[in-house]
Coordinates of N, CA and C in Angstrom, one line a residue:
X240 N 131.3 119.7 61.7 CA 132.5 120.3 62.3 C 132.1 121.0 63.6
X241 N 132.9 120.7 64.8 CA 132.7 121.5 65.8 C 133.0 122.7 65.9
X242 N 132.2 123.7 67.0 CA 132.6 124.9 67.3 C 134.7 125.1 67.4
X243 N 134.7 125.9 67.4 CA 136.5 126.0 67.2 C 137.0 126.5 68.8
X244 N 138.0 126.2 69.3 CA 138.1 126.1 70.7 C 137.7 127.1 71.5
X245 N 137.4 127.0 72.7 CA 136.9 128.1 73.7 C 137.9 128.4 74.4
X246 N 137.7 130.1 74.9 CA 138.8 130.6 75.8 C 138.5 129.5 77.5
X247 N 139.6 129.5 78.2 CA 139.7 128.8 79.1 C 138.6 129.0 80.4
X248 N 137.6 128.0 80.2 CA 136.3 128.3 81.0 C 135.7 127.6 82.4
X249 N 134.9 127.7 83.0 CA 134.7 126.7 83.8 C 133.2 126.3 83.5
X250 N 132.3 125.3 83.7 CA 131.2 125.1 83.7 C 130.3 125.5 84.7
X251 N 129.2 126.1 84.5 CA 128.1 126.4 85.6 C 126.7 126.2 85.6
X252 N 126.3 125.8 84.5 CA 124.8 125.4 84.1 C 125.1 124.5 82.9
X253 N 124.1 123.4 83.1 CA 123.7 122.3 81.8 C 122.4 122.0 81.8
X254 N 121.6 122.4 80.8 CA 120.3 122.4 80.0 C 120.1 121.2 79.4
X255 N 119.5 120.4 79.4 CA 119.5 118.5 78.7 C 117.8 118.9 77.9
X256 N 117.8 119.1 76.8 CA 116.1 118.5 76.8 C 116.3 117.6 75.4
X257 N 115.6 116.1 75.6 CA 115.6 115.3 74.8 C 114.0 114.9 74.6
X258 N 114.1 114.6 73.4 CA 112.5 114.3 72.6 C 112.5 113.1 72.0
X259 N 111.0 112.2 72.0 CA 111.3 110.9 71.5 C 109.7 110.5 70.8
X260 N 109.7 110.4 69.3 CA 108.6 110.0 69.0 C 108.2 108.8 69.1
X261 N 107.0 108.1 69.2 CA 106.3 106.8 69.4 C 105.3 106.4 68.4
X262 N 105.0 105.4 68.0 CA 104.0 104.9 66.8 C 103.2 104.0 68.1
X263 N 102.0 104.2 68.3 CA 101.2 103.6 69.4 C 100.3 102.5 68.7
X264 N 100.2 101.1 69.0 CA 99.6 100.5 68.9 C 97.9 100.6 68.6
X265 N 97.6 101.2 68.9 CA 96.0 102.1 68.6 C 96.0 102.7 67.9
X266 N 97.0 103.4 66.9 CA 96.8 104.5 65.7 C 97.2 105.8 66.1
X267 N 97.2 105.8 67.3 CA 97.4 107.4 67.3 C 99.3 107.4 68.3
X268 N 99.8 108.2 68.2 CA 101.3 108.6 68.7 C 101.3 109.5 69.8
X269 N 102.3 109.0 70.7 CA 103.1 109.5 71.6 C 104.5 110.5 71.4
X270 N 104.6 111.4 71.9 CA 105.6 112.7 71.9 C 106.2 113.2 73.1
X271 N 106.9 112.8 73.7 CA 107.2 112.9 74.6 C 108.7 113.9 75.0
X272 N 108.6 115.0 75.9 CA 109.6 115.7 75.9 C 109.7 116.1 77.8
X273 N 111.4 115.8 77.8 CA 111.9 115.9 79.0 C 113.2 116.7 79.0
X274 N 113.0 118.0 80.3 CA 114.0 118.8 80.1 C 114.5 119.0 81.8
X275 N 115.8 119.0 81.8 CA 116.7 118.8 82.9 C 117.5 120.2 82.8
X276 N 117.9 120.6 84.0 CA 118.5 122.0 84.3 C 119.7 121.5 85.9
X277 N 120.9 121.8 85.5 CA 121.8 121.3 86.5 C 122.8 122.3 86.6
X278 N 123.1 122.9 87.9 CA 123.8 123.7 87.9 C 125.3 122.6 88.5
X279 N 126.3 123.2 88.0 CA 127.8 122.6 88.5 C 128.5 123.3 89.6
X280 N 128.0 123.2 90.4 CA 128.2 124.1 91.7 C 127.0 123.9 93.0
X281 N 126.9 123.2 94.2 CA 126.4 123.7 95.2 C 125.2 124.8 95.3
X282 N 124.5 125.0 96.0 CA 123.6 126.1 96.2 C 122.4 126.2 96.9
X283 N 122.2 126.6 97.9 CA 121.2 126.5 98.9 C 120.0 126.8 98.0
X284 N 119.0 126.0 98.3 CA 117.4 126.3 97.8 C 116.3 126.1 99.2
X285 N 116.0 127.4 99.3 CA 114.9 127.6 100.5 C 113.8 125.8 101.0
X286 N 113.3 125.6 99.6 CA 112.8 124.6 99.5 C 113.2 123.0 99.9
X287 N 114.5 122.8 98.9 CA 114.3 121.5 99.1 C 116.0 121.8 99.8
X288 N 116.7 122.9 100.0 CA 118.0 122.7 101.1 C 119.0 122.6 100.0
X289 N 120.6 122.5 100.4 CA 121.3 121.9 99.6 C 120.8 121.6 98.2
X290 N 121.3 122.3 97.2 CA 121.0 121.5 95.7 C 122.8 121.0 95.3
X291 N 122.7 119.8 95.2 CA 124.4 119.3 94.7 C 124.3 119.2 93.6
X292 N 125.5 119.4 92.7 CA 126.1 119.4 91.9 C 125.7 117.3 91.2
X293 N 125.4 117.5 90.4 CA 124.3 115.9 89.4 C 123.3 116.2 90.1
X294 N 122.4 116.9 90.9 CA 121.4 117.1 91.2 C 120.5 118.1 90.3
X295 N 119.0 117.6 89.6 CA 118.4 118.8 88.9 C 118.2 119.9 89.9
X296 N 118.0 120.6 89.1 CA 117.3 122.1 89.9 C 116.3 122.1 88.8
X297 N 115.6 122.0 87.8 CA 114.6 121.2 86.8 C 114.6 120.1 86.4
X298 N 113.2 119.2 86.5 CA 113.0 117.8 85.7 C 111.5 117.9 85.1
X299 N 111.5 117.9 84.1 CA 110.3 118.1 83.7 C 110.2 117.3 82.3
X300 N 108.6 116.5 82.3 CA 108.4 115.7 81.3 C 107.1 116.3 80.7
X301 N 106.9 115.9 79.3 CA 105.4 115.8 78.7 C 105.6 114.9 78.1
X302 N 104.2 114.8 78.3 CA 103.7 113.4 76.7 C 102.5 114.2 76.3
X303 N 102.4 114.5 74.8 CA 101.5 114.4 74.0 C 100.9 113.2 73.0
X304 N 100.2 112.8 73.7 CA 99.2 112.1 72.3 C 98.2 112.3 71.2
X305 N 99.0 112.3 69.9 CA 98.2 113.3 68.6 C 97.6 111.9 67.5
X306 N 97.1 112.7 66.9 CA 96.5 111.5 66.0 C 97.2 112.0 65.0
X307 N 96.5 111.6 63.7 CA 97.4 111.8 62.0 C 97.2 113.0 61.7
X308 N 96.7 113.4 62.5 CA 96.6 115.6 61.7 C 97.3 115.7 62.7
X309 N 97.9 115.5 63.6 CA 98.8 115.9 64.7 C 97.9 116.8 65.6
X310 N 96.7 116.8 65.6 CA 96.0 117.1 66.8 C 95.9 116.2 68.6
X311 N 96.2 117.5 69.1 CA 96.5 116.6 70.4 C 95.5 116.4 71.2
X312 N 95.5 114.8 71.5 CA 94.2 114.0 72.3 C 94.2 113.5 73.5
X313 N 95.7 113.8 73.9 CA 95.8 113.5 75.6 C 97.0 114.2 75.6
X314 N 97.3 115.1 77.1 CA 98.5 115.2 77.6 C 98.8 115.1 78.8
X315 N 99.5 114.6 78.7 CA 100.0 114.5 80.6 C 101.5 115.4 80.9
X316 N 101.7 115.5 82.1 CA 102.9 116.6 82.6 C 103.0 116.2 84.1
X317 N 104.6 116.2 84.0 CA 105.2 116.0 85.0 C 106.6 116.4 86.0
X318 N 106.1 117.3 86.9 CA 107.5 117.8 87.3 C 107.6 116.6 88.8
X319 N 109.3 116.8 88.3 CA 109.6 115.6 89.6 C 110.9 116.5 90.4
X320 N 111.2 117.5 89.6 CA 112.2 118.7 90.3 C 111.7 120.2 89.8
X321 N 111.8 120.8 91.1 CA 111.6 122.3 90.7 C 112.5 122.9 92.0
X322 N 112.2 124.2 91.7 CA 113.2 125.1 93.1 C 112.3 125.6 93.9
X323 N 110.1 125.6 93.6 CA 109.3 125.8 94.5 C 108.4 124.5 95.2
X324 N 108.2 124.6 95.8 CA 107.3 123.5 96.3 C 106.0 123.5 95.9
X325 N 105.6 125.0 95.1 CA 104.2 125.2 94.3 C 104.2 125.0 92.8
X326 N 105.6 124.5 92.2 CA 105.7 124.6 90.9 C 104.3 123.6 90.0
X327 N 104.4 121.8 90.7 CA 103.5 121.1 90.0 C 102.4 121.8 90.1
X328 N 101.7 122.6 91.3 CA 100.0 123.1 91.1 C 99.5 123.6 90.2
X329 N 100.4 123.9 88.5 CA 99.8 124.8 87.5 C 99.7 123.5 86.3
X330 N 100.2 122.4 86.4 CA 100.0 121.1 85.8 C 98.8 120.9 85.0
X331 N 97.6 120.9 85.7 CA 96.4 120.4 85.1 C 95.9 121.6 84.6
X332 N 97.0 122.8 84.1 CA 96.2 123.9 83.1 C 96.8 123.2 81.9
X333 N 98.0 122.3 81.6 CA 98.0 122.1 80.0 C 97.1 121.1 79.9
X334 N 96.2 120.7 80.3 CA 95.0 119.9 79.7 C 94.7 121.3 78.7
X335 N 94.5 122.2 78.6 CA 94.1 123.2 77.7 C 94.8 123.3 76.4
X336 N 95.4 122.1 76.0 CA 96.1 121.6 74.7 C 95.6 120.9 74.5
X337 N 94.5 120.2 74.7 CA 93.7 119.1 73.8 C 92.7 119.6 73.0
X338 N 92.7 119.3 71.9 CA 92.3 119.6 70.4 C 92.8 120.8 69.9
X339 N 94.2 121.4 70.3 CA 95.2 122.0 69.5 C 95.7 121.4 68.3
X340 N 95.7 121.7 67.2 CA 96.5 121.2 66.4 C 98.1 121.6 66.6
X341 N 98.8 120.9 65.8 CA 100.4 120.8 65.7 C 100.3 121.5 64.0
X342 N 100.4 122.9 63.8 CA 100.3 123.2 63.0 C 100.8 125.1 62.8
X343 N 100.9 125.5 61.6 CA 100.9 126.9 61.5 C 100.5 127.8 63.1
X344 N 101.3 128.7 64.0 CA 100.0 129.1 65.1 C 100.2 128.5 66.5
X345 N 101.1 126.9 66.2 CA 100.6 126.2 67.3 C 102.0 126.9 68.4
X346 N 102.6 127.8 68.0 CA 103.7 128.7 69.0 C 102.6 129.5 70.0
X347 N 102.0 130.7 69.0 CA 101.3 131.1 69.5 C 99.8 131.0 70.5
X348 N 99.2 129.9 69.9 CA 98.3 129.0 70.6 C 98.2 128.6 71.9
X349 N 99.7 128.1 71.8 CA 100.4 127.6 73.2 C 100.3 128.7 74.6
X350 N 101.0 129.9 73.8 CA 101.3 131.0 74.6 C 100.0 131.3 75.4
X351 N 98.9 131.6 74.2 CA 97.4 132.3 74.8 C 97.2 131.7 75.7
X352 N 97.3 129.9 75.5 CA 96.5 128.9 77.1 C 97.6 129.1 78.1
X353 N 98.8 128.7 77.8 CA 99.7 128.7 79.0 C 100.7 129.3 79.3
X354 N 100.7 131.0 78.8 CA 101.9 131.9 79.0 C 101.5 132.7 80.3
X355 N 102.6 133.0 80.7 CA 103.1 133.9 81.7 C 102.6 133.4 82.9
X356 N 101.5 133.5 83.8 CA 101.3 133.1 84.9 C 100.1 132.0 84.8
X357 N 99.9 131.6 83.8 CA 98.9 130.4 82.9 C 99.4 129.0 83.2
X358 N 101.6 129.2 83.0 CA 101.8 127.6 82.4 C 103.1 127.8 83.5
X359 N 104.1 126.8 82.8 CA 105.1 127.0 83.7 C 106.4 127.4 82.2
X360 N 106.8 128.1 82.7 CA 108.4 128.3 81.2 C 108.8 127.2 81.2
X361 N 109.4 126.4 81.7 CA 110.2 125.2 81.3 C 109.0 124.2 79.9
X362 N 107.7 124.4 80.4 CA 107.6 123.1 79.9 C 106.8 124.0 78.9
X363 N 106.2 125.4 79.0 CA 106.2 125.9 77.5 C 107.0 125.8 76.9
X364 N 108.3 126.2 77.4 CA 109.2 126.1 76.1 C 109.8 125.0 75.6
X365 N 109.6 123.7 76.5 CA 109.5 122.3 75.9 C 108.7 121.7 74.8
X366 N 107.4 122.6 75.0 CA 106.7 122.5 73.6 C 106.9 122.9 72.4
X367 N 107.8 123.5 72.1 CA 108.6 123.9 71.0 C 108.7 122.4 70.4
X368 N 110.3 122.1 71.2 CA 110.8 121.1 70.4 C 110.3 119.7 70.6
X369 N 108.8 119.9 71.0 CA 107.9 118.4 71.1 C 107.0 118.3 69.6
X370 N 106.9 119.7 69.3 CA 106.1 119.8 68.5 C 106.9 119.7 66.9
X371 N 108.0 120.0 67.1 CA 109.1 120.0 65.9 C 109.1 117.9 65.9
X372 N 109.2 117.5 67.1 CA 109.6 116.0 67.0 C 108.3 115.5 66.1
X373 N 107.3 116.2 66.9 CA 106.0 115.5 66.8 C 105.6 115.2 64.9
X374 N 106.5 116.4 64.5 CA 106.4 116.4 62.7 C 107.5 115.2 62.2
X375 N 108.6 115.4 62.9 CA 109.5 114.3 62.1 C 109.0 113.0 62.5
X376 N 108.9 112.4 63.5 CA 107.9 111.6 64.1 C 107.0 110.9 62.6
X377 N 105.7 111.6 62.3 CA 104.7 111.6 61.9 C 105.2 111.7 60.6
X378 N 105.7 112.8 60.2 CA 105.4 113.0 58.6 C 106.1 111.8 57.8
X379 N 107.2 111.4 58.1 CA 108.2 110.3 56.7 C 107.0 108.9 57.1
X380 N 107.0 108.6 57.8 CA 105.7 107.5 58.6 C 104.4 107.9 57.5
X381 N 104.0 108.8 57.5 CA 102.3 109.0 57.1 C 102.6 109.7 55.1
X382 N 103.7 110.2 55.4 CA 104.3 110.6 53.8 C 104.2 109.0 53.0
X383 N 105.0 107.9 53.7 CA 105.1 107.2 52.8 C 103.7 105.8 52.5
X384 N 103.3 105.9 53.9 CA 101.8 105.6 54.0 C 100.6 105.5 52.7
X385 N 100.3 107.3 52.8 CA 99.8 108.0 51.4 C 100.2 107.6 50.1
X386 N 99.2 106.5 49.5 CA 99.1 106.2 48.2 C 100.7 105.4 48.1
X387 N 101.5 104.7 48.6 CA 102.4 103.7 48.7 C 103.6 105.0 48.6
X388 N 103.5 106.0 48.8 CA 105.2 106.7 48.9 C 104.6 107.7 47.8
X389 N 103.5 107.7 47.1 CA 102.9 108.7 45.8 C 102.0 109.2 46.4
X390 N 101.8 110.8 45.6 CA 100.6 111.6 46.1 C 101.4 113.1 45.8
X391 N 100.8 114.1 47.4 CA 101.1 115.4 47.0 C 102.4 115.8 47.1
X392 N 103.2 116.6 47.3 CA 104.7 117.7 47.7 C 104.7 116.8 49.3
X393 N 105.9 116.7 49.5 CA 106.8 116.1 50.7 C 106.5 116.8 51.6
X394 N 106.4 116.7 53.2 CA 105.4 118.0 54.2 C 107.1 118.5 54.0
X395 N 108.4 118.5 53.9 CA 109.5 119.3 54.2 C 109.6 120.2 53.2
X396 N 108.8 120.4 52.2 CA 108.9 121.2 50.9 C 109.4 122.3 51.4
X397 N 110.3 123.3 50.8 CA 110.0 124.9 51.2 C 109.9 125.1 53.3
X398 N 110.3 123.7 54.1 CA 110.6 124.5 55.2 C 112.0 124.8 55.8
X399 N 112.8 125.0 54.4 CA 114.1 125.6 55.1 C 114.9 125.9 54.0
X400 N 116.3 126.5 54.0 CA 116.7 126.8 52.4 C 117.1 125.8 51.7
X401 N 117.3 124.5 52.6 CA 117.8 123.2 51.7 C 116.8 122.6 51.2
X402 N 115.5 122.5 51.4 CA 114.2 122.3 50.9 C 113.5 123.1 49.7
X403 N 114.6 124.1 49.6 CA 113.1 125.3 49.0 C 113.4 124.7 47.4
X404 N 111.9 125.0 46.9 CA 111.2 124.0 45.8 C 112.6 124.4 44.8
X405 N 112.8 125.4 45.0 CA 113.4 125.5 43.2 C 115.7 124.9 43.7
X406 N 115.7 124.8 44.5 CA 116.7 124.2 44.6 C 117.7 122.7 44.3
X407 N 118.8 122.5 45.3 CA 119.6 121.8 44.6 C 119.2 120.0 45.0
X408 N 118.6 120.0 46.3 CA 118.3 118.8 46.3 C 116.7 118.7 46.6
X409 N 116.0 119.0 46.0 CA 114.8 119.3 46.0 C 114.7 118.6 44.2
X410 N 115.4 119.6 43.9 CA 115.6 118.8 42.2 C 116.0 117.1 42.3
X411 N 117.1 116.7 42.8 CA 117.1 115.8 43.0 C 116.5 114.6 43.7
X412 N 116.2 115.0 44.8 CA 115.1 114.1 45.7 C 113.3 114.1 45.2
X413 N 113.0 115.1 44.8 CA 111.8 115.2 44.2 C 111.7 116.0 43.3
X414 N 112.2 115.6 42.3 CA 112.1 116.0 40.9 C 110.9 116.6 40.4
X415 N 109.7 116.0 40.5 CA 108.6 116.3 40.2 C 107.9 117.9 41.1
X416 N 108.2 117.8 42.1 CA 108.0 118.9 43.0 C 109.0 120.3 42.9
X417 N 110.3 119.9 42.0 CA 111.3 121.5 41.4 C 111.1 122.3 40.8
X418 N 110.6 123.4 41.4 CA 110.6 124.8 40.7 C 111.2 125.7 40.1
X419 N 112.5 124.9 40.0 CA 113.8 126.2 39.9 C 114.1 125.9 37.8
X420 N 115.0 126.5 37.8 CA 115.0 126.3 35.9 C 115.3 124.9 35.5
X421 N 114.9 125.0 34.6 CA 115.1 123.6 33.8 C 116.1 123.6 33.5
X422 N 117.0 122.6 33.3 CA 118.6 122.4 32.0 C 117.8 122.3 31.1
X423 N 118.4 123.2 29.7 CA 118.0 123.2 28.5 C 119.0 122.2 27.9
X424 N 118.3 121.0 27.3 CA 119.1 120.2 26.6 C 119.2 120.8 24.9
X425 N 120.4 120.3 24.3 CA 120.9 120.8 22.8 C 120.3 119.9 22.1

């Protein structure tokens, strides 16, 4: 169901960031996240002059390459729009994400190597939702992998209230893994 109508508005900024996981022919996967920033209005930028309206005022890509623990073994980064002309020169600091895991922490992690005057905001905060891809990606792929679709708790157990063990489709979808009461049969 959509939001319910809005008072009479105009538009002035659009935010795009889209994510796309890859299964790589060598074993290990690709994660790749690109985020676009477009103002709907004109506006002088010292830099590059004129910024028009379908023109970014942000373009920014990563690719991470993780293996099956979701540890990352290459990254590359790429800005192709910014509003400084110095923005790419902080680039070759997220090489300081290789042998990060994608795991408990990896918010924080992120922050220590590439916060504040370390990384760039856009593309930290693109690692959010690379790393969120990076699990859906990986886990239903490597879940069913594991012992033909058998083995331990589903990695989505308990990560949200529609997952949580003792609930309603938790019982159903993985019965064996339900914590919540039993039906007492007569």
């Amino acid at each position: 169901m959509p939001l319910p109508p809005a008072a009479e508005r105009k538009p002035l900024h659009t935010r795009r960031v889209t994510c796309r996981g890859y299964e790589r022919a060598d074993g290990l996967w690709d994660i790749e996240g690109h985020i676009t920033d477009e103002k709907h209005y004109a506006f002088d930028n010292e830099w590059r002059g004129t910024i028009q309206p379908g023109q970014f005022l942000h373009e920014m890509w990563v690719r991470l390459t993780v293996d099956d623990t979701l540890t990352v073994r290459a990254v590359e980064v790429s800005t192709d729009n910014s509003p400084f002309a110095h923005c790419p020169a902080i680039l070759p600091n997220f090489q300081r994400l290789v042998g990060l895991s994608i795991a408990s922490g990896w918010t924080n992690a992120v922050k220590q190597r590439l916060g504040r005057t370390e990384g760039c905001t856009h593309l930290v905060e693109l690692l959010g939702p690379v790393a969120t891809t990076a699990f859906q990606t990986l886990a239903p792929v490597l879940s069913a992998r594991r012992n033909g679709g058998a083995g331990g708790p589903p990695p989505v157990l308990n990560t949200c209230h529609v997952m949580a063990s003792d609930g309603p489709v938790v019982k159903r979808w993985f019965p064996e893994h339900y914590a919540g009461p039993r039906d007492v049969e007569n």
